[in-house]
Short mmCIF file of C-alpha atoms and ligand atoms in Angstrom, two decimals:
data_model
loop_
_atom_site.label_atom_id
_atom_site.label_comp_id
_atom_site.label_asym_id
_atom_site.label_seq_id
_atom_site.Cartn_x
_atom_site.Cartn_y
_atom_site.Cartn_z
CA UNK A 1 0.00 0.00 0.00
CA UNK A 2 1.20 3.56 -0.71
CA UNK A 3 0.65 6.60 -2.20
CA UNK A 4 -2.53 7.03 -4.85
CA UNK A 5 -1.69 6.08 -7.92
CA UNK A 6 -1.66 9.25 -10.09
CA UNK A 7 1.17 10.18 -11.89
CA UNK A 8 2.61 13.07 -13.88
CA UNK A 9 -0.28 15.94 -13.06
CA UNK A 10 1.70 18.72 -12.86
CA UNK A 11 1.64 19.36 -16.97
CA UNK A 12 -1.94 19.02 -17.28
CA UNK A 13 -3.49 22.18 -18.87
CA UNK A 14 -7.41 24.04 -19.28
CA UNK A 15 -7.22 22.06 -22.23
CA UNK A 16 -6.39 18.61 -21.01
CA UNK A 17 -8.86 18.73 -18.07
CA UNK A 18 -11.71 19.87 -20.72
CA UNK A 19 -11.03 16.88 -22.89
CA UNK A 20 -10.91 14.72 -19.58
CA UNK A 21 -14.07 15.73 -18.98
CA UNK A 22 -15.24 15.82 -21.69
CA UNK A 23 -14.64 12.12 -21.73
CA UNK A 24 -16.00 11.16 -18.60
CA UNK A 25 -19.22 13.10 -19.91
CA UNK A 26 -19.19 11.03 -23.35
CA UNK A 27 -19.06 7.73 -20.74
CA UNK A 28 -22.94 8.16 -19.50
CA UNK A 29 -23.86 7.03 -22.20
CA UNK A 30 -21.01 5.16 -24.28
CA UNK A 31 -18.79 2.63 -22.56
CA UNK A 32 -15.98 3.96 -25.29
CA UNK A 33 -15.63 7.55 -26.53
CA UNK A 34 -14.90 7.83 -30.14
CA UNK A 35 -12.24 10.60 -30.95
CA UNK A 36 -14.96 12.80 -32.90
CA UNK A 37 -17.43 12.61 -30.35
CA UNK A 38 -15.13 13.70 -27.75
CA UNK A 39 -14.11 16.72 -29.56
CA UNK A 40 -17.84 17.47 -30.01
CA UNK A 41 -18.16 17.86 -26.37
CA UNK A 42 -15.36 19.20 -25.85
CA UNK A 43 -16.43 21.84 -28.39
CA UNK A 44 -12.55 21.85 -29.52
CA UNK A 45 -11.12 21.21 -32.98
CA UNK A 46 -11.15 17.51 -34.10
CA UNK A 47 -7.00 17.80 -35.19
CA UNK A 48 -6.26 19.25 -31.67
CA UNK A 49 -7.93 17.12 -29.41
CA UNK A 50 -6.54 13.73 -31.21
CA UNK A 51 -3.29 15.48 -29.76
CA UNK A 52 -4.52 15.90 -26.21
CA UNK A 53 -5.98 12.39 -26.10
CA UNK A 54 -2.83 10.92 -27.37
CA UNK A 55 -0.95 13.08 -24.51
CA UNK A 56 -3.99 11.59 -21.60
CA UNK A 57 -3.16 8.41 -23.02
CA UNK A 58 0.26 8.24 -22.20
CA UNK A 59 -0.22 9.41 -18.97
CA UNK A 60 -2.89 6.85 -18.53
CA UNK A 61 -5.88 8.97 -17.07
CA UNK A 62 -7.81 7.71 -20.21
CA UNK A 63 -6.98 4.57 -22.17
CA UNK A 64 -8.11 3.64 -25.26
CA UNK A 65 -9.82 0.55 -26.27
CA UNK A 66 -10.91 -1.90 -29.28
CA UNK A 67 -14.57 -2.53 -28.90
CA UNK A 68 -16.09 -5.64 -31.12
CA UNK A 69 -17.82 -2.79 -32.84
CA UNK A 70 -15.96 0.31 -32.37
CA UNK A 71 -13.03 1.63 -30.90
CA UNK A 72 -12.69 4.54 -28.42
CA UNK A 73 -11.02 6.34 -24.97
CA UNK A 74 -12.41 5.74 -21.48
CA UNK A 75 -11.62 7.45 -18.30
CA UNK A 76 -8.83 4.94 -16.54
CA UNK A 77 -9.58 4.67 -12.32
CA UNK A 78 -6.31 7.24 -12.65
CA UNK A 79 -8.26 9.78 -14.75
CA UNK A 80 -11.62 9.41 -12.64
CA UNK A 81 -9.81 9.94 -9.01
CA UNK A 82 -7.61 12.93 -10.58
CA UNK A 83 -10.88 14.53 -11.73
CA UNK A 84 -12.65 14.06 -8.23
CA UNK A 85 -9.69 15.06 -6.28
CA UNK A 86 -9.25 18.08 -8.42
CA UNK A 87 -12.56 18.64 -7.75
CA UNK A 88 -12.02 18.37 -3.33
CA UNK A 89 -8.80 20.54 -3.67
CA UNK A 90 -10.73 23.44 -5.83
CA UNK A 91 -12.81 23.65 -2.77
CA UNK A 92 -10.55 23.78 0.09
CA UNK A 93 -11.50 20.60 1.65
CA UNK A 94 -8.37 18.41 0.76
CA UNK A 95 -5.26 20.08 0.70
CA UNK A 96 -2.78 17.14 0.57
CA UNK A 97 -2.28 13.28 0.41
CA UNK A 98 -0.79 10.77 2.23
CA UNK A 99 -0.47 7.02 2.34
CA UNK A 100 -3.09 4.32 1.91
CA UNK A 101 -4.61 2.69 5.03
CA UNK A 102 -7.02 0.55 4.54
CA UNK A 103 -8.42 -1.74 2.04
CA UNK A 104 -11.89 -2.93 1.60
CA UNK A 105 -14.10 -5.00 -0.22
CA UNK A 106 -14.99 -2.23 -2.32
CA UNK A 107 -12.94 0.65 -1.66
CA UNK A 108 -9.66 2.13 -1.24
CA UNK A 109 -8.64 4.58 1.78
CA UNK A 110 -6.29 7.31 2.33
CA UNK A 111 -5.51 9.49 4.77
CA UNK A 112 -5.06 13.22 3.88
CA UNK A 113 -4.71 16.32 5.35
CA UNK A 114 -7.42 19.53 5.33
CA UNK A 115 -6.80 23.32 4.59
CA UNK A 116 -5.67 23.11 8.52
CA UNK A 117 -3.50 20.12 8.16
CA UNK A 118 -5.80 18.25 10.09
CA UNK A 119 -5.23 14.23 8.98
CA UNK A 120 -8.98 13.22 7.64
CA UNK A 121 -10.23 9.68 5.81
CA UNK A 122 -10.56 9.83 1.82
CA UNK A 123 -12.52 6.75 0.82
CA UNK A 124 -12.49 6.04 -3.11
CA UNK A 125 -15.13 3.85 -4.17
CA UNK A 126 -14.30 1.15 -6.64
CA UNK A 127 -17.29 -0.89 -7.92
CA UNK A 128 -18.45 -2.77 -11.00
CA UNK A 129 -14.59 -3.91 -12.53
CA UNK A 130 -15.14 -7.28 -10.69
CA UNK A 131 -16.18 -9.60 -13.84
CA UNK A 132 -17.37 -12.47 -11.65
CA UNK A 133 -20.54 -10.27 -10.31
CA UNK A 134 -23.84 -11.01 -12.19
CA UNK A 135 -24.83 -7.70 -12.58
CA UNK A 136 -28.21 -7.47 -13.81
CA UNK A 137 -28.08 -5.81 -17.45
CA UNK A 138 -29.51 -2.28 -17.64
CA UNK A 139 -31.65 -0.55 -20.70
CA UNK A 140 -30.61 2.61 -21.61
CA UNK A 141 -32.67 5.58 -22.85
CA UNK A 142 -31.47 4.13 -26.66
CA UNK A 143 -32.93 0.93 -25.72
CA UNK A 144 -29.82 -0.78 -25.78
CA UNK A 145 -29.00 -3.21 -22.72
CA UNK A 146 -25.63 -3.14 -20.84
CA UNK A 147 -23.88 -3.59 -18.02
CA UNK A 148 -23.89 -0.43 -15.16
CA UNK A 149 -20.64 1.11 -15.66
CA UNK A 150 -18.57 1.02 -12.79
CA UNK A 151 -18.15 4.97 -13.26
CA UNK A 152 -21.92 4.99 -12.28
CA UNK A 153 -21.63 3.03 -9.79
CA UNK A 154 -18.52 4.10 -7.58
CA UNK A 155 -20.23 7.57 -7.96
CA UNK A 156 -23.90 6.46 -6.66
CA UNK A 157 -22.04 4.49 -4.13
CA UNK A 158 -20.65 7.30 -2.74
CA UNK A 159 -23.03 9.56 -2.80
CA UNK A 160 -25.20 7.01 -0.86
CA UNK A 161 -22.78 6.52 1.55
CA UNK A 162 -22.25 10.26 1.76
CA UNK A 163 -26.12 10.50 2.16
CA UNK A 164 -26.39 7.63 4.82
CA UNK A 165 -23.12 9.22 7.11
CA UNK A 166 -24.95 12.67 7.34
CA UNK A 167 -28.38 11.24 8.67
CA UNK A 168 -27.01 9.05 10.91
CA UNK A 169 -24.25 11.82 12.43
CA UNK A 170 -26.80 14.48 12.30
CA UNK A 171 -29.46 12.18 14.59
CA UNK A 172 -26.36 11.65 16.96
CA UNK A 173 -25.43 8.08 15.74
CA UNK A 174 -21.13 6.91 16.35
CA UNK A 175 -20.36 7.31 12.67
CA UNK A 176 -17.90 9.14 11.22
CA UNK A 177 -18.23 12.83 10.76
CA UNK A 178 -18.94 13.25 7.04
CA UNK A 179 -16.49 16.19 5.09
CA UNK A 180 -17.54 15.98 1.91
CA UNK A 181 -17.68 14.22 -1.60
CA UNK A 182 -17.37 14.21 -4.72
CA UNK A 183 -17.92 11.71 -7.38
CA UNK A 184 -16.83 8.33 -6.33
CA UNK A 185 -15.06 9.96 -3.21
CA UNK A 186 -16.14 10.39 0.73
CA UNK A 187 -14.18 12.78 2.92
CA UNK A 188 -14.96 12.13 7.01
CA UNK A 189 -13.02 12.18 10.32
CA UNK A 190 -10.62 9.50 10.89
CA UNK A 191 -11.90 7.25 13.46
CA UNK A 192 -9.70 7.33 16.75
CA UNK A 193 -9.64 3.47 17.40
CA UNK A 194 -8.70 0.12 15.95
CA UNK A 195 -10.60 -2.00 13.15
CA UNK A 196 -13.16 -4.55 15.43
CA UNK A 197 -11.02 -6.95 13.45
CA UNK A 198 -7.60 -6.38 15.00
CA UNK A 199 -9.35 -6.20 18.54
CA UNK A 200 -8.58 -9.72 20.12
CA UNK A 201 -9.96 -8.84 23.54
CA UNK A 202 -12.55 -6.23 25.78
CA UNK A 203 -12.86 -5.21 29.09
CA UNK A 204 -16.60 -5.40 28.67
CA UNK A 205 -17.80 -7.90 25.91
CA UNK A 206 -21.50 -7.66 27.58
CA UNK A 207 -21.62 -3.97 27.44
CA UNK A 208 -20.18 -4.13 23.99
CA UNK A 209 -22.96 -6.49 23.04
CA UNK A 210 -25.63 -4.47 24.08
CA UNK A 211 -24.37 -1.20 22.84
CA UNK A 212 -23.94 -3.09 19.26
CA UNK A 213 -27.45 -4.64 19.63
CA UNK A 214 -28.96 -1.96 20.94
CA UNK A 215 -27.35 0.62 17.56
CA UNK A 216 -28.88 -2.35 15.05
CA UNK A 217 -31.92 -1.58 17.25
CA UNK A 218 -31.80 2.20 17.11
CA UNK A 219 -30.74 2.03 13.30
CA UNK A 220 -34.06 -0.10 12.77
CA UNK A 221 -36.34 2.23 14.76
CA UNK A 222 -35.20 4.92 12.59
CA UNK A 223 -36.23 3.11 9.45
CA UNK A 224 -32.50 1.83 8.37
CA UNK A 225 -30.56 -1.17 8.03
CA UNK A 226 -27.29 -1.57 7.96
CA UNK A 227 -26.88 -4.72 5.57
CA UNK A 228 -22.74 -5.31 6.29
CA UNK A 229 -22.59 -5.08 10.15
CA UNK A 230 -19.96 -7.25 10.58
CA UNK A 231 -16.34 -6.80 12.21
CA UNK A 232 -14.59 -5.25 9.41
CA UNK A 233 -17.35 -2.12 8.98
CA UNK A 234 -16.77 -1.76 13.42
CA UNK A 235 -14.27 -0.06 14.31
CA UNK A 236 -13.65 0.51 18.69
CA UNK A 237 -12.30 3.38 20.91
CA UNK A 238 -9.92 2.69 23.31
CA UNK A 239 -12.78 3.77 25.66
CA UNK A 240 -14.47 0.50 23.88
CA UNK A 241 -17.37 2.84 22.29
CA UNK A 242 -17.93 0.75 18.91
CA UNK A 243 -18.61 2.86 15.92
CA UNK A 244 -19.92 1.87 12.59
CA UNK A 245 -18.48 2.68 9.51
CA UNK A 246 -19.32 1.85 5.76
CA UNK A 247 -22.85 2.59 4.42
CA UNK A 248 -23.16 2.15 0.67
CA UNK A 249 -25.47 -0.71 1.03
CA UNK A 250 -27.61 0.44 3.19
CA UNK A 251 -31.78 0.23 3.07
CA UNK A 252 -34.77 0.63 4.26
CA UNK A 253 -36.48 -1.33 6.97
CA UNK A 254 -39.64 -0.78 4.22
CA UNK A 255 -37.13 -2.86 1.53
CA UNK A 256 -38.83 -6.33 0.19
CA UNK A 257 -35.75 -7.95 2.27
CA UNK A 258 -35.60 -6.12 5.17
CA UNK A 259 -36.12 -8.30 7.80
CA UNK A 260 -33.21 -11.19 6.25
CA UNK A 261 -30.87 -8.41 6.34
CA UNK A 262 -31.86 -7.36 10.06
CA UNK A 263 -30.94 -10.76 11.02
CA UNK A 264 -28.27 -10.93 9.51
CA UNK A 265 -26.69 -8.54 11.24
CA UNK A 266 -27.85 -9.78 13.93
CA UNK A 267 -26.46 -12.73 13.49
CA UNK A 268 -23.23 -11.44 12.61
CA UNK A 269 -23.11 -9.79 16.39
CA UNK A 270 -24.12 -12.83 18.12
CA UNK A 271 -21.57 -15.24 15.64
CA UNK A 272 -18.48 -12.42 16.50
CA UNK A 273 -18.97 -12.66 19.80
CA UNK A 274 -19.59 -16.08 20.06
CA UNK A 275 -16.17 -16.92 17.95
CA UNK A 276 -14.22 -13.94 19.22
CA UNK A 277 -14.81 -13.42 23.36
CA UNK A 278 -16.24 -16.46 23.71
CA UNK A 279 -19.43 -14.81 24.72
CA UNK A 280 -22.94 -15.85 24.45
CA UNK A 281 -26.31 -14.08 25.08
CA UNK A 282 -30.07 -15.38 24.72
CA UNK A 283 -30.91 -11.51 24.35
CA UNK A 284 -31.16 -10.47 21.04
CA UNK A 285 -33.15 -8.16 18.91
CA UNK A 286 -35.90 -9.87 16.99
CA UNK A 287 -36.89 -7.45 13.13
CA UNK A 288 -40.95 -7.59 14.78
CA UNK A 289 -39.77 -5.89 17.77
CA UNK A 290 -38.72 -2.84 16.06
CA UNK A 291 -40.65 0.45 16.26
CA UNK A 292 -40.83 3.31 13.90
CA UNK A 293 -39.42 6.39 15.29
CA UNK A 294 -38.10 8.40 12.76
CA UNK A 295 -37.57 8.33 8.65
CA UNK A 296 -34.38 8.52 8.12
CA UNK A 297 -34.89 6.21 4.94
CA UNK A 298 -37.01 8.32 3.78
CA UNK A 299 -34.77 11.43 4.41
CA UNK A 300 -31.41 10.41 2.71
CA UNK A 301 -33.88 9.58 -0.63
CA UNK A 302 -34.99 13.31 -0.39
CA UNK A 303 -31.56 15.24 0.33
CA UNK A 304 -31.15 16.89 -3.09
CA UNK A 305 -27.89 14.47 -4.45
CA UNK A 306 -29.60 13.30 -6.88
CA UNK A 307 -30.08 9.57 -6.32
CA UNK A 308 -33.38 8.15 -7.21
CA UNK A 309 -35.00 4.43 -6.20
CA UNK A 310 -33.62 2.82 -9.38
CA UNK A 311 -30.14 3.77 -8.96
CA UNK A 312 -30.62 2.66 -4.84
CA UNK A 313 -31.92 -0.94 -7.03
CA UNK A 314 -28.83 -1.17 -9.08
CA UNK A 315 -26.13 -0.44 -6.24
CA UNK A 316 -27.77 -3.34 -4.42
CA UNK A 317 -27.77 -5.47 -7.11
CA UNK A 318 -23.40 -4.27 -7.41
CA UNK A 319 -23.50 -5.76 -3.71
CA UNK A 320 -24.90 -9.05 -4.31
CA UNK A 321 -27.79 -7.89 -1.43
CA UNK A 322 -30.34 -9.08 -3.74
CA UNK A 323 -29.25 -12.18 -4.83
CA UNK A 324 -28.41 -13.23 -1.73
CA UNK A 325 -32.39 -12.75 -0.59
CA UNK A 326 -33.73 -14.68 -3.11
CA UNK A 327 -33.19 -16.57 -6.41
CA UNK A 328 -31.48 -15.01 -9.19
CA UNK A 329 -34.08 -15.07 -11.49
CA UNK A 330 -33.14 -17.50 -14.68
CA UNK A 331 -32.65 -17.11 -18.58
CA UNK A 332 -30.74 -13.27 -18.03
CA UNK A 333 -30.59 -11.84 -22.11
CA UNK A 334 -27.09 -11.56 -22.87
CA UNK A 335 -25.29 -8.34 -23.54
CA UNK A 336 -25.36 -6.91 -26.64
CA UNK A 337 -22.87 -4.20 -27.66
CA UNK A 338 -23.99 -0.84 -28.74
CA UNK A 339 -23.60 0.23 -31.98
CA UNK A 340 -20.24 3.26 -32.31
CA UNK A 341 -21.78 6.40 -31.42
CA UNK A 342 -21.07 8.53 -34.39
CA UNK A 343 -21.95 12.27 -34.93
CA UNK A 344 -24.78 10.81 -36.64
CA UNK A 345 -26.39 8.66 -34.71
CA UNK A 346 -25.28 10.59 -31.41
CA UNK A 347 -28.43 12.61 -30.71
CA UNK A 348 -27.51 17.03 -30.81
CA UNK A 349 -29.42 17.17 -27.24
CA UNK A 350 -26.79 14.65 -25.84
CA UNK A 351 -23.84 16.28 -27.21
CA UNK A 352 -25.43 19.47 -25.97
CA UNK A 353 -26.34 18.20 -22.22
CA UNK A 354 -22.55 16.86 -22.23
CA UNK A 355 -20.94 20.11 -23.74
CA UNK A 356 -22.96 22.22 -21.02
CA UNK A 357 -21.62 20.02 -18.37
CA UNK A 358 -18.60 20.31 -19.45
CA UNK A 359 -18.69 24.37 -19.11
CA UNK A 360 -19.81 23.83 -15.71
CA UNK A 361 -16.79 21.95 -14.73
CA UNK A 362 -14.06 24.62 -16.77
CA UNK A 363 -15.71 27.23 -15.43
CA UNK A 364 -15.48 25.79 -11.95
CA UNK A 365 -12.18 25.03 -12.11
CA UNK A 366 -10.98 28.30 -13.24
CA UNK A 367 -13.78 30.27 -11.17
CA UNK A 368 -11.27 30.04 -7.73
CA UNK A 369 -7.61 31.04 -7.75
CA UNK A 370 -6.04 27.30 -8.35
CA UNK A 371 -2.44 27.42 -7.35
CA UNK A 372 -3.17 26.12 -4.32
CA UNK A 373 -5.19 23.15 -5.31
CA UNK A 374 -2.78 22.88 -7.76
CA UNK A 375 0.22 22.81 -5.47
CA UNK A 376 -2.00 19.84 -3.62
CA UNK A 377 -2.07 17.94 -6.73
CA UNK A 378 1.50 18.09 -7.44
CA UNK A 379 2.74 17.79 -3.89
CA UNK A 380 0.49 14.34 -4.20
CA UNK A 381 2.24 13.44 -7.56
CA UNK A 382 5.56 13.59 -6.24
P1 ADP B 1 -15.28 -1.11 2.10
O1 ADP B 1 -16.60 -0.54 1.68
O2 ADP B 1 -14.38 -1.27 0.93
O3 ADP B 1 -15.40 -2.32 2.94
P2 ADP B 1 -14.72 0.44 4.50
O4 ADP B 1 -15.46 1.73 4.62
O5 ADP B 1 -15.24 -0.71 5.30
O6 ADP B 1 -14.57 0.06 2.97
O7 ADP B 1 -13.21 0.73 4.91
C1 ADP B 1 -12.19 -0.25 4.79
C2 ADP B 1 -11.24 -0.16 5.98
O8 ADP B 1 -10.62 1.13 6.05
C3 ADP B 1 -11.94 -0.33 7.31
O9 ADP B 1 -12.03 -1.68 7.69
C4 ADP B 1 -11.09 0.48 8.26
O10 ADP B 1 -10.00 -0.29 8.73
C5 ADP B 1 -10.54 1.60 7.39
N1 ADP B 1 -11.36 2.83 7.54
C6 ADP B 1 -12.47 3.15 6.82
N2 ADP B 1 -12.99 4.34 7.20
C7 ADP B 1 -12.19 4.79 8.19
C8 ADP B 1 -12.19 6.01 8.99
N3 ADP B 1 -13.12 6.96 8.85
N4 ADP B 1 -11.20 6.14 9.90
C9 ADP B 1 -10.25 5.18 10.06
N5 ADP B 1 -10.20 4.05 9.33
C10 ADP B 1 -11.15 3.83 8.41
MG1 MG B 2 -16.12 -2.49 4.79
#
């Protein structure tokens, strides 16, 4: 584990970060960017940007690929994290990078420093590259079925998780404190205490128990589940306060599987214990027992980020939760590969909706004095 791996930022111009996103924009809707399209959105001349895409290339924050039907440049993990970091350093809330210090299922986790130096958590989400998930095949709006990219779903991931981490701290709940976020990044307090995993022994294991029986209980009443409470997503104080971390998959006690997933992390208290302090308890919280207090389910689905019921379907799908419920259903329809996306067949409204998101970003980036940031993102590099 080390440093993130982005390399050789310092030379990137207005230019380069327009076709970058102008990229990333193209990738909504096309899994590969052909060169022509990408200078549409870019609005920049065709001969230049071959140039510039060459140059991204090389640095490998875009890559680009043979389709069976066409060929084209997609955003590399490199290219997406410099764009979101960019992003946290235009507005203050990163200021510099250090080493890796975790690794999880689905994630990778840095600490950094704030505008104060202040050490804080970055967690970059990294979903959907795992080939061995049965991810359910999506329509688009052209009708054509394919896989969610995992573009789309690091980002919804987290921006649930950002979502979920803001209830819960605002209602008083031992999460982290959420920072901020930005694509498929989370910024929050580093936790002051060890992962439940490297914790061999407590002065209490009752009390721990009950406190971690009594948050599944407290979660429930306020209309949430966790879904992954298990010894790698605890994390303990040296005081021996537990606190949860990790909240992508996350749902409603209202969710068609609710009450498996209750018990499940149930279960995973009582098993942990059981295996870990050798401790045993008849008392244990039953799904029927819970009582509505509060919606926070509702809550995170109405906070203005911009996730809607389908996209809360497909990152659940990402994390197997649904599968594991119930039987996959049978006979999925195979992939088919879209068709190249010329200038043609590439409706005007989508190059326009890309184009105009692409002058938000430019003129974002150049709205705030950058040589700051920019100092950031080289210190980083180096
Ligand atoms: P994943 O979704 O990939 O499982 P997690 O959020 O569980 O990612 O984080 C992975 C590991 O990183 C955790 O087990 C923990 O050791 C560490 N970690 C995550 N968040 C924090 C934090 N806020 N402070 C300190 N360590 C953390
Ligand atoms: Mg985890």
């Amino acid at each position: 584990m080390g440093k993130l791996n982005v390399t050789v930022l310092r030379y990137l111009t207005k230019e380069d970060f327009r076709v970058l996103t102008a990229i990333e924009m193209g990738m909504k809707n096309h899994e590969l960017v052909p060169g022509p399209l990408a200078a549409a959105i870019a609005n920049l001349k065709s001969g230049g940007v071959h140039k510039l895409l060459k140059e991204l290339c090389k640095h490998k924050l875009l890559a680009y690929e043979r389709g069976k039907k066409y060929d084209g440049y997609r955003l590399t993990n490199t290219g997406y994290d410099y764009l979101a970091l960019k992003s946290l350093t235009l507005r203050g809330s990163v200021s510099s990078f250090g080493n890796q210090i975790g690794i999880g299922k689905e994630s990778n986790i840095y600490v950094v420093a704030d505008e104060e130096g202040t050490p804080i958590c970055l967690k970059l989400h990294r979903l959907g590259r795992t080939c061995f998930r049965n991810v359910k095949a999506k329509r688009d709006y052209h009708g054509r079925r394919h896989k969610a990219s995992w573009l789309y779903l690091s980002r919804i991931s987290a921006t649930r998780e950002f979502a979920y981490m803001s209830a819960l701290y605002d209602r008083g709940f031992p999460v982290p404190k959420p920072i901020d976020f930005n694509r498929h990044c989370v910024l929050m307090d580093l936790v002051n205490g060890w992962p439940m995993t490297q914790v061999h022994e407590l002065l209490d294991a009752p009390q721990v128990y009950d406190d971690l029986m009594n948050l599944i209980v407290r979660l429930g009443n306020s209309g949430v589940i966790h879904g992954d409470f298990n010894e790698f997503n605890l994390m303990v104080t040296d005081a021996g306060k537990p606190i949860l971390i990790d909240f992508p998959q996350m749902m409603s006690t209202s969710h068609e599987n609710a009450e498996f997933f209750f018990e499940r992390d149930v279960n995973c208290v009582r098993e942990m214990f059981r295996r870990k302090f050798g401790y045993e308890s008849e008392d244990y919280p039953k799904f029927s027992d819970l009582v509505r207090e509060d919606d926070l389910d509702a809550e995170v689905h109405c906070t203005g980020y911009g996730f809607t019921k389908e996209m809360e379907q497909d990152l659940l799908e990402e994390y197997g939760m649904v599968e594991q419920a119930e039987e996959q259903n049978e006979g999925e329809e195979l992939e088919e590969e879209e068709e190249p996306p010329t200038l043609v067949t590439a409706a005007a409204k989508e190059i326009d909706e890309c184009r105009r998101q692409v002058e938000n970003e430019v003129i974002y980036s150049e709205a705030k004095p950058t040589q700051k940031s920019d100092d950031a993102v080289r210190r980083y590099i180096e």
